[in-house]
mmCIF file of C-alpha atoms in Angstrom:
data_model
loop_
_atom_site.group_PDB
_atom_site.id
_atom_site.type_symbol
_atom_site.label_atom_id
_atom_site.label_comp_id
_atom_site.label_asym_id
_atom_site.label_seq_id
_atom_site.Cartn_x
_atom_site.Cartn_y
_atom_site.Cartn_z
ATOM 1 C CA UNK A 265 34.173 -76.234 -12.619
ATOM 2 C CA UNK A 266 31.801 -73.895 -10.821
ATOM 3 C CA UNK A 267 30.954 -70.502 -12.247
ATOM 4 C CA UNK A 268 29.723 -67.896 -9.792
ATOM 5 C CA UNK A 269 28.042 -64.601 -10.700
ATOM 6 C CA UNK A 270 27.622 -61.977 -7.986
ATOM 7 C CA UNK A 271 24.941 -59.325 -8.356
ATOM 8 C CA UNK A 272 25.480 -55.797 -7.085
ATOM 9 C CA UNK A 273 21.704 -55.337 -6.890
ATOM 10 C CA UNK A 274 19.338 -53.395 -9.121
ATOM 11 C CA UNK A 275 20.853 -51.139 -11.765
ATOM 12 C CA UNK A 276 20.879 -47.454 -10.704
ATOM 13 C CA UNK A 277 18.646 -45.169 -12.764
ATOM 14 C CA UNK A 278 18.903 -41.376 -13.058
ATOM 15 C CA UNK A 279 15.852 -39.646 -11.599
ATOM 16 C CA UNK A 280 14.332 -36.966 -13.852
ATOM 17 C CA UNK A 281 12.842 -33.671 -12.653
ATOM 18 C CA UNK A 282 9.059 -34.141 -12.548
ATOM 19 C CA UNK A 283 8.228 -31.112 -10.413
ATOM 20 C CA UNK A 284 5.679 -28.743 -11.967
ATOM 21 C CA UNK A 285 4.231 -31.638 -14.006
ATOM 22 C CA UNK A 286 0.740 -32.972 -13.547
ATOM 23 C CA UNK A 287 0.692 -36.063 -11.320
ATOM 24 C CA UNK A 288 -0.403 -38.459 -14.090
ATOM 25 C CA UNK A 289 2.411 -37.361 -16.430
ATOM 26 C CA UNK A 290 4.995 -37.454 -13.633
ATOM 27 C CA UNK A 291 3.853 -40.900 -12.524
ATOM 28 C CA UNK A 292 4.001 -42.232 -16.088
ATOM 29 C CA UNK A 293 7.496 -40.747 -16.585
ATOM 30 C CA UNK A 294 8.830 -42.411 -13.445
ATOM 31 C CA UNK A 295 7.096 -45.781 -13.852
ATOM 32 C CA UNK A 296 8.380 -46.005 -17.435
ATOM 33 C CA UNK A 297 11.890 -45.850 -15.930
ATOM 34 C CA UNK A 298 11.083 -48.653 -13.479
ATOM 35 C CA UNK A 299 10.261 -46.678 -10.327
ATOM 36 C CA UNK A 300 7.273 -47.195 -8.039
ATOM 37 C CA UNK A 301 5.367 -43.947 -7.414
ATOM 38 C CA UNK A 302 3.230 -42.945 -4.460
ATOM 39 C CA UNK A 303 1.274 -39.737 -4.079
ATOM 40 C CA UNK A 304 1.254 -37.467 -1.030
ATOM 41 C CA UNK A 305 -1.443 -34.807 -1.262
ATOM 42 C CA UNK A 306 -0.770 -31.371 0.178
ATOM 43 C CA UNK A 307 -3.509 -28.787 0.561
ATOM 44 C CA UNK A 308 -5.974 -31.385 -0.709
ATOM 45 C CA UNK A 309 -4.179 -32.018 -3.996
ATOM 46 C CA UNK A 310 -6.919 -30.227 -5.928
ATOM 47 C CA UNK A 311 -4.619 -28.709 -8.563
ATOM 48 C CA UNK A 312 -2.867 -32.010 -9.302
ATOM 49 C CA UNK A 313 0.606 -30.498 -9.811
ATOM 50 C CA UNK A 314 3.774 -32.061 -8.407
ATOM 51 C CA UNK A 315 5.608 -29.644 -6.097
ATOM 52 C CA UNK A 316 8.193 -31.997 -4.546
ATOM 53 C CA UNK A 317 9.753 -35.392 -5.139
ATOM 54 C CA UNK A 318 11.386 -37.561 -2.482
ATOM 55 C CA UNK A 319 14.463 -38.309 -4.610
ATOM 56 C CA UNK A 320 16.254 -35.293 -6.070
ATOM 57 C CA UNK A 321 16.302 -34.860 -9.837
ATOM 58 C CA UNK A 322 19.672 -35.750 -11.334
ATOM 59 C CA UNK A 323 20.527 -38.232 -8.599
ATOM 60 C CA UNK A 324 20.355 -41.985 -9.088
ATOM 61 C CA UNK A 325 18.187 -44.551 -7.356
ATOM 62 C CA UNK A 326 17.991 -48.330 -7.741
ATOM 63 C CA UNK A 327 15.515 -49.634 -10.313
ATOM 64 C CA UNK A 328 12.270 -50.476 -8.496
ATOM 65 C CA UNK A 329 12.720 -47.810 -5.795
ATOM 66 C CA UNK A 330 9.710 -45.904 -4.502
ATOM 67 C CA UNK A 331 9.521 -42.177 -5.177
ATOM 68 C CA UNK A 332 6.972 -40.105 -3.288
ATOM 69 C CA UNK A 333 5.484 -37.167 -5.198
ATOM 70 C CA UNK A 334 3.919 -34.321 -3.211
ATOM 71 C CA UNK A 335 0.942 -32.927 -5.106
ATOM 72 C CA UNK A 336 -1.042 -29.721 -4.534
#
């Protein structure tokens, strides 16, 4: 007897809204859920506030996906 298990890939995770958060808090929130976070600075990023995220809040993305946060 052979038992076969087929994976459908990483489990989807709901993406929270991290806009208007500081970058450190937003990054921590997303990495705690299993996402990889990268930062894209706009206008130098001096304020450190997230103004956009590459995956819309409320949608789902596979665990381990990269989310780009735009920071001013």
